CSV table of C-alpha atoms in Angstrom, one decimal:
chain,number,residue,atom,x,y,z
A,1,UNK,CA,24.0,-9.5,33.9
A,2,UNK,CA,24.1,-6.9,31.2
A,3,UNK,CA,21.0,-4.6,31.3
A,4,UNK,CA,19.6,-5.3,27.9
A,5,UNK,CA,20.1,-9.1,28.3
A,6,UNK,CA,18.2,-8.9,31.6
A,7,UNK,CA,15.3,-6.9,30.0
A,8,UNK,CA,15.0,-9.5,27.3
A,9,UNK,CA,15.3,-12.5,29.6
A,10,UNK,CA,12.8,-11.3,32.3
A,11,UNK,CA,9.7,-13.4,32.2
A,12,UNK,CA,6.4,-13.4,34.0
A,13,UNK,CA,6.9,-16.7,35.7
A,14,UNK,CA,4.1,-19.0,36.9
A,15,UNK,CA,6.1,-22.2,37.3
A,16,UNK,CA,8.7,-22.4,40.1
A,17,UNK,CA,11.1,-25.0,41.5
A,18,UNK,CA,10.5,-25.7,45.2
A,19,UNK,CA,14.0,-24.5,46.3
A,20,UNK,CA,14.0,-21.6,48.8
A,21,UNK,CA,15.1,-18.2,47.7
A,22,UNK,CA,18.2,-17.2,49.7
A,23,UNK,CA,17.7,-14.2,52.0
A,24,UNK,CA,20.7,-12.5,50.4
A,25,UNK,CA,19.0,-12.8,47.0
A,26,UNK,CA,15.8,-11.3,48.3
A,27,UNK,CA,17.6,-8.6,50.1
A,28,UNK,CA,19.5,-7.7,46.9
A,29,UNK,CA,16.2,-7.6,45.0
A,30,UNK,CA,14.6,-5.4,47.7
A,31,UNK,CA,17.6,-3.0,47.6
A,32,UNK,CA,17.2,-2.9,43.8
A,33,UNK,CA,13.5,-2.0,44.2
A,34,UNK,CA,14.5,0.8,46.6
A,35,UNK,CA,16.6,2.3,43.8
A,36,UNK,CA,13.5,3.0,41.8
A,37,UNK,CA,12.6,6.5,40.8
A,38,UNK,CA,9.9,7.9,43.1
A,39,UNK,CA,7.9,11.0,42.6
A,40,UNK,CA,9.1,13.8,44.9
A,41,UNK,CA,11.4,11.2,46.6
A,42,UNK,CA,8.3,9.8,48.2
A,43,UNK,CA,9.5,6.1,48.2
A,44,UNK,CA,5.9,5.0,48.6
A,45,UNK,CA,6.5,1.2,48.0
A,46,UNK,CA,5.6,-1.2,50.8
A,47,UNK,CA,6.3,-4.9,50.6
A,48,UNK,CA,4.6,-7.6,52.6
A,49,UNK,CA,6.3,-11.0,52.7
A,50,UNK,CA,3.7,-13.7,53.3
A,51,UNK,CA,5.0,-16.4,55.6
A,52,UNK,CA,1.7,-17.6,57.0
A,53,UNK,CA,0.2,-20.6,55.3
A,54,UNK,CA,-3.3,-19.5,56.3
A,55,UNK,CA,-2.9,-16.1,54.7
A,56,UNK,CA,-1.4,-17.8,51.5
A,57,UNK,CA,-4.4,-20.1,51.3
A,58,UNK,CA,-6.8,-17.1,51.7
A,59,UNK,CA,-5.0,-15.2,49.0
A,60,UNK,CA,-5.3,-18.2,46.7
A,61,UNK,CA,-9.0,-18.3,47.4
A,62,UNK,CA,-9.2,-14.6,46.6
A,63,UNK,CA,-7.5,-15.4,43.2
A,64,UNK,CA,-9.8,-18.3,42.4
A,65,UNK,CA,-12.9,-16.2,43.0
A,66,UNK,CA,-11.6,-13.3,41.0
A,67,UNK,CA,-10.6,-15.6,38.1
A,68,UNK,CA,-14.1,-17.3,38.2
A,69,UNK,CA,-15.9,-14.0,38.3
A,70,UNK,CA,-14.3,-12.3,35.3
A,71,UNK,CA,-16.7,-11.8,32.4
A,72,UNK,CA,-15.6,-14.1,29.6
A,73,UNK,CA,-18.7,-13.6,27.4
A,74,UNK,CA,-16.6,-12.1,24.6
A,75,UNK,CA,-14.5,-15.3,24.3
A,76,UNK,CA,-15.3,-18.2,22.0
A,77,UNK,CA,-15.7,-21.6,23.7
A,78,UNK,CA,-12.3,-22.6,22.3
A,79,UNK,CA,-10.6,-19.5,23.8
A,80,UNK,CA,-12.5,-20.0,27.1
A,81,UNK,CA,-11.2,-23.6,27.2
A,82,UNK,CA,-7.6,-22.4,26.5
A,83,UNK,CA,-7.9,-19.7,29.2
A,84,UNK,CA,-9.1,-22.3,31.7
A,85,UNK,CA,-6.1,-24.5,31.0
A,86,UNK,CA,-3.6,-21.8,31.7
A,87,UNK,CA,-1.6,-21.5,34.9
A,88,UNK,CA,-1.7,-17.8,35.5
A,89,UNK,CA,-0.3,-17.6,39.0
A,90,UNK,CA,1.8,-19.5,41.5
A,91,UNK,CA,0.3,-18.3,44.8
A,92,UNK,CA,0.2,-21.8,46.3
A,93,UNK,CA,3.5,-23.1,45.1
A,94,UNK,CA,6.0,-20.2,44.7
A,95,UNK,CA,8.7,-20.3,47.4
A,96,UNK,CA,8.0,-16.6,48.2
A,97,UNK,CA,4.8,-14.7,48.0
A,98,UNK,CA,5.0,-10.9,48.4
A,99,UNK,CA,2.3,-8.3,48.5
A,100,UNK,CA,2.9,-4.9,46.9
A,101,UNK,CA,1.3,-1.8,48.3
A,102,UNK,CA,1.5,2.0,47.9
A,103,UNK,CA,1.4,4.2,50.9
A,104,UNK,CA,0.4,7.7,50.0
A,105,UNK,CA,2.0,10.6,51.9
A,106,UNK,CA,0.1,12.0,54.9
A,107,UNK,CA,-2.8,14.2,53.9
A,108,UNK,CA,-1.9,17.8,53.9
A,109,UNK,CA,1.8,17.2,53.3
A,110,UNK,CA,3.4,18.5,50.2
A,111,UNK,CA,5.0,16.1,47.6
A,112,UNK,CA,6.6,17.4,44.5
A,113,UNK,CA,5.2,15.9,41.3
A,114,UNK,CA,1.8,14.6,42.4
A,115,UNK,CA,-0.1,17.8,41.3
A,116,UNK,CA,-0.9,16.3,37.9
A,117,UNK,CA,-2.0,13.0,39.4
A,118,UNK,CA,-1.7,11.3,42.7
A,119,UNK,CA,-1.3,8.1,40.7
A,120,UNK,CA,2.3,9.1,40.2
A,121,UNK,CA,2.8,7.5,43.6
A,122,UNK,CA,1.5,4.2,42.4
A,123,UNK,CA,3.7,4.5,39.3
A,124,UNK,CA,6.8,4.8,41.6
A,125,UNK,CA,5.8,1.6,43.2
A,126,UNK,CA,5.5,-0.1,39.8
A,127,UNK,CA,9.0,1.1,38.9
A,128,UNK,CA,10.1,-0.6,42.2
A,129,UNK,CA,8.4,-3.8,41.2
A,130,UNK,CA,10.1,-3.7,37.8
A,131,UNK,CA,13.5,-3.2,39.5
A,132,UNK,CA,12.8,-6.0,41.9
A,133,UNK,CA,11.9,-8.3,39.0
A,134,UNK,CA,15.0,-7.4,37.0
A,135,UNK,CA,17.2,-8.0,40.0
A,136,UNK,CA,15.7,-11.4,40.5
A,137,UNK,CA,16.2,-12.2,36.8
A,138,UNK,CA,19.9,-11.2,37.0
A,139,UNK,CA,20.3,-13.5,40.0
A,140,UNK,CA,18.7,-16.5,38.3
A,141,UNK,CA,15.3,-16.1,40.0
A,142,UNK,CA,12.1,-14.7,38.7
A,143,UNK,CA,8.7,-13.3,39.6
A,144,UNK,CA,5.1,-13.4,38.4
A,145,UNK,CA,2.8,-10.4,39.1
A,146,UNK,CA,-0.7,-11.5,40.0
A,147,UNK,CA,-3.5,-8.9,39.6
A,148,UNK,CA,-6.4,-11.3,39.1
A,149,UNK,CA,-7.5,-10.6,42.6
A,150,UNK,CA,-10.1,-8.7,44.5
A,151,UNK,CA,-7.6,-6.1,45.5
A,152,UNK,CA,-10.0,-4.4,47.9
A,153,UNK,CA,-9.7,-7.4,50.2
A,154,UNK,CA,-5.9,-7.6,50.2
A,155,UNK,CA,-5.2,-5.3,53.2
A,156,UNK,CA,-7.7,-7.1,55.3
A,157,UNK,CA,-6.4,-10.6,54.3
A,158,UNK,CA,-2.8,-9.6,55.1
A,159,UNK,CA,-3.6,-7.4,58.1
A,160,UNK,CA,-1.9,-4.4,56.7
A,161,UNK,CA,-2.8,-0.8,57.1
A,162,UNK,CA,-6.0,0.2,55.1
A,163,UNK,CA,-4.0,3.2,54.1
A,164,UNK,CA,-1.7,1.0,52.0
A,165,UNK,CA,-3.2,0.6,48.5
A,166,UNK,CA,-2.8,-3.0,47.2
A,167,UNK,CA,-1.1,-3.4,43.8
A,168,UNK,CA,-1.2,-7.2,43.7
A,169,UNK,CA,1.0,-10.1,44.6
A,170,UNK,CA,4.5,-11.2,43.4
A,171,UNK,CA,5.1,-14.9,43.2
A,172,UNK,CA,8.9,-15.4,43.5
A,173,UNK,CA,11.3,-18.3,43.1
A,174,UNK,CA,13.7,-20.1,40.8
A,175,UNK,CA,11.9,-20.7,37.4
A,176,UNK,CA,11.0,-24.2,36.5
A,177,UNK,CA,10.1,-23.1,33.0
A,178,UNK,CA,11.5,-20.4,30.7
A,179,UNK,CA,8.7,-20.8,28.2
A,180,UNK,CA,11.1,-21.1,25.3
A,181,UNK,CA,12.4,-17.6,25.9
A,182,UNK,CA,9.1,-15.9,25.1
A,183,UNK,CA,6.1,-14.8,27.2
A,184,UNK,CA,4.0,-17.9,28.2
A,185,UNK,CA,0.9,-16.3,26.7
A,186,UNK,CA,2.7,-16.3,23.4
A,187,UNK,CA,4.1,-19.8,23.8
A,188,UNK,CA,0.6,-21.2,24.4
A,189,UNK,CA,-0.9,-19.3,21.4
A,190,UNK,CA,-3.0,-16.9,23.4
A,191,UNK,CA,-1.5,-13.8,21.8
A,192,UNK,CA,1.5,-12.7,19.8
A,193,UNK,CA,3.7,-9.8,20.7
A,194,UNK,CA,4.0,-7.0,18.1
A,195,UNK,CA,7.5,-6.4,16.6
A,196,UNK,CA,7.8,-2.8,17.7
A,197,UNK,CA,6.2,-0.3,20.1
A,198,UNK,CA,3.9,2.4,18.7
A,199,UNK,CA,6.0,5.6,18.4
A,200,UNK,CA,4.4,8.5,16.6
A,201,UNK,CA,5.9,11.8,15.8
A,202,UNK,CA,4.1,15.1,16.2
B,1,UNK,CA,26.2,-2.0,31.8
B,2,UNK,CA,25.6,-4.5,34.6
B,3,UNK,CA,22.0,-4.4,35.8
B,4,UNK,CA,22.5,-3.4,39.4
B,5,UNK,CA,25.0,-0.7,38.4
B,6,UNK,CA,22.4,0.6,36.0
B,7,UNK,CA,19.7,0.6,38.7
B,8,UNK,CA,21.9,2.6,41.0
B,9,UNK,CA,23.2,5.1,38.4
B,10,UNK,CA,19.8,5.9,36.9
B,11,UNK,CA,18.8,9.4,37.8
B,12,UNK,CA,15.7,11.6,37.3
B,13,UNK,CA,17.6,14.1,35.1
B,14,UNK,CA,16.5,17.8,34.6
B,15,UNK,CA,19.8,19.1,33.2
B,16,UNK,CA,20.8,18.1,29.7
B,17,UNK,CA,23.6,18.9,27.2
B,18,UNK,CA,22.4,20.2,23.9
B,19,UNK,CA,23.8,17.3,21.8
B,20,UNK,CA,21.2,15.3,19.9
B,21,UNK,CA,20.3,11.8,20.9
B,22,UNK,CA,21.3,9.5,18.1
B,23,UNK,CA,18.4,7.6,16.4
B,24,UNK,CA,20.1,4.3,17.2
B,25,UNK,CA,20.2,5.1,20.9
B,26,UNK,CA,16.5,6.1,20.9
B,27,UNK,CA,15.6,3.0,18.9
B,28,UNK,CA,17.4,0.8,21.4
B,29,UNK,CA,15.6,2.4,24.3
B,30,UNK,CA,12.2,2.0,22.6
B,31,UNK,CA,13.0,-1.7,22.0
B,32,UNK,CA,13.9,-2.0,25.7
B,33,UNK,CA,10.6,-0.4,26.6
B,34,UNK,CA,8.9,-2.9,24.4
B,35,UNK,CA,10.4,-5.7,26.4
B,36,UNK,CA,8.5,-4.6,29.5
B,37,UNK,CA,6.0,-7.0,31.1
B,38,UNK,CA,2.4,-6.2,30.0
B,39,UNK,CA,-0.8,-7.5,31.5
B,40,UNK,CA,-2.3,-10.1,29.3
B,41,UNK,CA,0.3,-9.3,26.7
B,42,UNK,CA,-1.6,-6.1,26.0
B,43,UNK,CA,1.5,-4.0,25.1
B,44,UNK,CA,-0.6,-0.9,25.9
B,45,UNK,CA,2.3,1.7,25.8
B,46,UNK,CA,2.2,4.5,23.2
B,47,UNK,CA,5.0,7.0,22.7
B,48,UNK,CA,4.7,10.4,21.1
B,49,UNK,CA,8.0,12.0,20.0
B,50,UNK,CA,7.5,15.8,20.1
B,51,UNK,CA,9.3,17.4,17.2
B,52,UNK,CA,7.1,20.5,16.8
B,53,UNK,CA,8.5,23.6,18.5
B,54,UNK,CA,5.0,24.9,18.9
B,55,UNK,CA,3.8,21.8,20.7
B,56,UNK,CA,6.8,21.9,22.9
B,57,UNK,CA,6.1,25.5,23.9
B,58,UNK,CA,2.5,24.6,24.6
B,59,UNK,CA,3.6,21.7,26.8
B,60,UNK,CA,6.0,24.0,28.7
B,61,UNK,CA,3.1,26.4,29.3
B,62,UNK,CA,1.0,23.5,30.6
B,63,UNK,CA,3.8,22.7,33.0
B,64,UNK,CA,4.2,26.3,34.2
B,65,UNK,CA,0.4,26.6,34.9
B,66,UNK,CA,0.3,23.3,36.8
B,67,UNK,CA,3.4,24.2,38.8
B,68,UNK,CA,1.9,27.6,39.7
B,69,UNK,CA,-1.5,26.1,40.6
B,70,UNK,CA,-0.2,23.4,43.1
B,71,UNK,CA,-1.4,24.1,46.6
B,72,UNK,CA,1.8,25.0,48.6
B,73,UNK,CA,0.0,26.2,51.8
B,74,UNK,CA,1.5,23.4,53.9
B,75,UNK,CA,5.1,24.6,53.1
B,76,UNK,CA,7.0,27.1,55.2
B,77,UNK,CA,8.2,30.3,53.4
B,78,UNK,CA,11.8,28.8,53.3
B,79,UNK,CA,10.6,25.5,51.7
B,80,UNK,CA,8.5,27.4,49.3
B,81,UNK,CA,11.5,29.5,48.2
B,82,UNK,CA,13.6,26.3,47.9
B,83,UNK,CA,10.9,24.7,45.8
B,84,UNK,CA,10.7,27.8,43.5
B,85,UNK,CA,14.4,27.6,42.9
B,86,UNK,CA,14.4,24.0,41.8
B,87,UNK,CA,14.6,23.0,38.1
B,88,UNK,CA,12.0,20.1,38.0
B,89,UNK,CA,11.8,19.6,34.3
B,90,UNK,CA,13.6,20.2,31.0
B,91,UNK,CA,10.7,20.5,28.6
B,92,UNK,CA,12.2,23.5,26.8
B,93,UNK,CA,15.8,22.3,26.7
B,94,UNK,CA,15.9,18.5,26.5
B,95,UNK,CA,17.1,17.3,23.1
B,96,UNK,CA,14.1,14.9,23.0
B,97,UNK,CA,10.6,15.3,24.5
B,98,UNK,CA,8.4,12.2,24.5
B,99,UNK,CA,4.8,11.9,25.7
B,100,UNK,CA,3.8,8.6,27.3
B,101,UNK,CA,0.3,7.2,26.9
B,102,UNK,CA,-1.7,4.1,27.7
B,103,UNK,CA,-4.1,2.7,25.2
B,104,UNK,CA,-6.7,0.4,26.8
B,105,UNK,CA,-7.9,-2.5,24.8
B,106,UNK,CA,-11.1,-2.2,22.8
B,107,UNK,CA,-14.2,-2.2,25.0
B,108,UNK,CA,-15.7,-5.7,25.1
B,109,UNK,CA,-12.5,-7.5,24.3
B,110,UNK,CA,-11.0,-9.8,26.9
B,111,UNK,CA,-7.6,-9.1,28.4
B,112,UNK,CA,-6.1,-11.5,30.9
B,113,UNK,CA,-5.2,-9.9,34.2
B,114,UNK,CA,-7.3,-6.7,34.2
B,115,UNK,CA,-10.2,-8.2,36.2
B,116,UNK,CA,-8.7,-6.9,39.5
B,117,UNK,CA,-8.0,-3.5,38.1
B,118,UNK,CA,-7.9,-1.9,34.7
B,119,UNK,CA,-5.0,0.1,36.1
B,120,UNK,CA,-2.8,-2.9,35.5
B,121,UNK,CA,-2.6,-1.6,31.9
B,122,UNK,CA,-1.1,1.7,33.1
B,123,UNK,CA,1.3,-0.3,35.3
B,124,UNK,CA,2.5,-2.1,32.2
B,125,UNK,CA,3.2,1.3,30.6
B,126,UNK,CA,5.1,2.4,33.7
B,127,UNK,CA,7.3,-0.8,33.4
B,128,UNK,CA,8.0,0.2,29.8
B,129,UNK,CA,9.0,3.7,30.9
B,130,UNK,CA,11.4,2.2,33.5
B,131,UNK,CA,12.9,-0.1,30.9
B,132,UNK,CA,13.3,2.9,28.5
B,133,UNK,CA,15.0,5.0,31.3
B,134,UNK,CA,17.4,2.1,32.2
B,135,UNK,CA,18.3,1.6,28.6
B,136,UNK,CA,19.1,5.3,28.2
B,137,UNK,CA,21.2,5.2,31.4
B,138,UNK,CA,23.2,2.2,30.1
B,139,UNK,CA,23.8,4.1,26.9
B,140,UNK,CA,25.1,7.2,28.6
B,141,UNK,CA,21.8,9.2,28.3
B,142,UNK,CA,19.1,9.8,30.8
B,143,UNK,CA,15.5,10.9,31.2
B,144,UNK,CA,13.3,12.9,33.5
B,145,UNK,CA,9.7,12.1,34.0
B,146,UNK,CA,7.5,15.1,34.2
B,147,UNK,CA,4.1,14.7,35.9
B,148,UNK,CA,3.6,18.3,37.0
B,149,UNK,CA,1.1,18.8,34.2
B,150,UNK,CA,-2.6,19.1,33.5
B,151,UNK,CA,-2.6,15.6,32.0
B,152,UNK,CA,-6.2,16.0,30.8
B,153,UNK,CA,-4.9,18.5,28.2
B,154,UNK,CA,-2.1,16.4,26.9
B,155,UNK,CA,-4.0,14.5,24.2
B,156,UNK,CA,-5.4,17.7,22.8
B,157,UNK,CA,-2.0,19.5,22.8
B,158,UNK,CA,-0.3,16.7,21.0
B,159,UNK,CA,-3.2,15.8,18.7
B,160,UNK,CA,-3.3,12.2,19.9
B,161,UNK,CA,-6.3,10.0,20.2
B,162,UNK,CA,-8.5,10.9,23.2
B,163,UNK,CA,-8.5,7.1,23.8
B,164,UNK,CA,-4.8,7.3,24.8
B,165,UNK,CA,-4.5,8.1,28.5
B,166,UNK,CA,-1.6,10.5,29.2
B,167,UNK,CA,1.0,9.5,31.7
B,168,UNK,CA,3.3,12.5,31.4
B,169,UNK,CA,6.3,13.6,29.5
B,170,UNK,CA,9.9,12.2,29.3
B,171,UNK,CA,12.7,14.7,28.8
B,172,UNK,CA,15.6,12.8,27.2
B,173,UNK,CA,19.2,13.6,26.5
B,174,UNK,CA,22.8,13.4,27.6
B,175,UNK,CA,23.0,14.5,31.3
B,176,UNK,CA,24.8,17.7,32.0
B,177,UNK,CA,24.7,17.0,35.7
B,178,UNK,CA,24.8,13.7,37.7
B,179,UNK,CA,23.8,15.4,41.0
B,180,UNK,CA,26.8,13.8,42.8
B,181,UNK,CA,25.3,10.4,42.2
B,182,UNK,CA,22.2,10.9,44.3
B,183,UNK,CA,18.7,12.2,43.5
B,184,UNK,CA,18.7,15.9,42.8
B,185,UNK,CA,16.0,16.4,45.5
B,186,UNK,CA,18.4,14.9,48.0
B,187,UNK,CA,21.4,16.9,46.8
B,188,UNK,CA,19.6,20.2,47.2
B,189,UNK,CA,18.4,19.2,50.7
B,190,UNK,CA,14.7,18.9,49.9
B,191,UNK,CA,14.4,15.3,51.2
B,192,UNK,CA,16.6,12.4,52.2
B,193,UNK,CA,16.1,8.8,51.0
B,194,UNK,CA,15.6,6.1,53.6
B,195,UNK,CA,18.2,3.5,53.9
B,196,UNK,CA,16.0,0.5,53.2
B,197,UNK,CA,12.5,-0.2,51.8
B,198,UNK,CA,9.6,-1.1,54.1
B,199,UNK,CA,9.3,-4.9,54.1
B,200,UNK,CA,7.0,-6.4,56.7
B,201,UNK,CA,6.4,-10.1,57.3
B,202,UNK,CA,3.0,-11.6,58.0
């Protein structure tokens, strides 16, 4: 798929068909992720494929609690009702569920580029997620990135190293809905995208 | 350009030709950035195109100080000499210099998806940077993302709102070097990429 078409067609997907994602498609998407830029060639991205139904159920519970706990006091009753009606994740029903983590280099080692901020390591992982997402899109699949979570519990829930910093969950599969070619939050009237990015000159 | 070719060919570029980047190419890359996923449709990315030679000089000075100040005590004398020989940015010589910022939504407003971490806003901006970079690559240009900076000074140096959180600088132009098709840090023997990403199953 041509790059700019892919950028335009990529959606944050929360509705998936039940069909399994072929291993070859996942492998290709992980390889795409691995082509992301990484600060100082640190390659800090770590992916956790959740196969355990129990772990998946625990992650869904984590999501439900986080969604419930969010402070919605600034929303009108109408907006609150709209929010409640929205499907914002597919943790239970996506064919694949993948945790994303950032492993920072060993303390005391030197990494080029993290002197301004250690967060540059997380940003590298985010670029890997975006590559993964785009590759899935080009292959006819999609992802939804779930961050409505108590991230501090993710390592424990998945049994991963506490040194891996959790960046959320990716729900992955074949889209059951393309939301009319626009973001679902725009389709349902939650928010409208702006026509152009803010670019100022100095 | 086909997506996966683009992902593979994208490089962190520090060597640029002097030729100007056409406005149409920049516009297309900014439009690509604007197609990034954003948490709660927040579109928090802000770009600052640096046209002022004085501001560019001040940014270069900021880089030099940050590069000088980094603790290199864990490096051997040989590694330190190699590091010193590397060109890690193109702040002075890239045809375009662009600051990247994240503007968080107004305090008290509700944004879907930031309940787990407000950093999800920054991650949206990082996706926009990756889209921008890929679009430039597909158009025959490239970028280098500079984070060796005292980021806390960037808003002041560029005269931007202190509410915009700085994520570094993008040096943009036509590449003068493709580093043999691999990351420059690998080409010069600083570090070698791993063959595959870490993917564990649980």
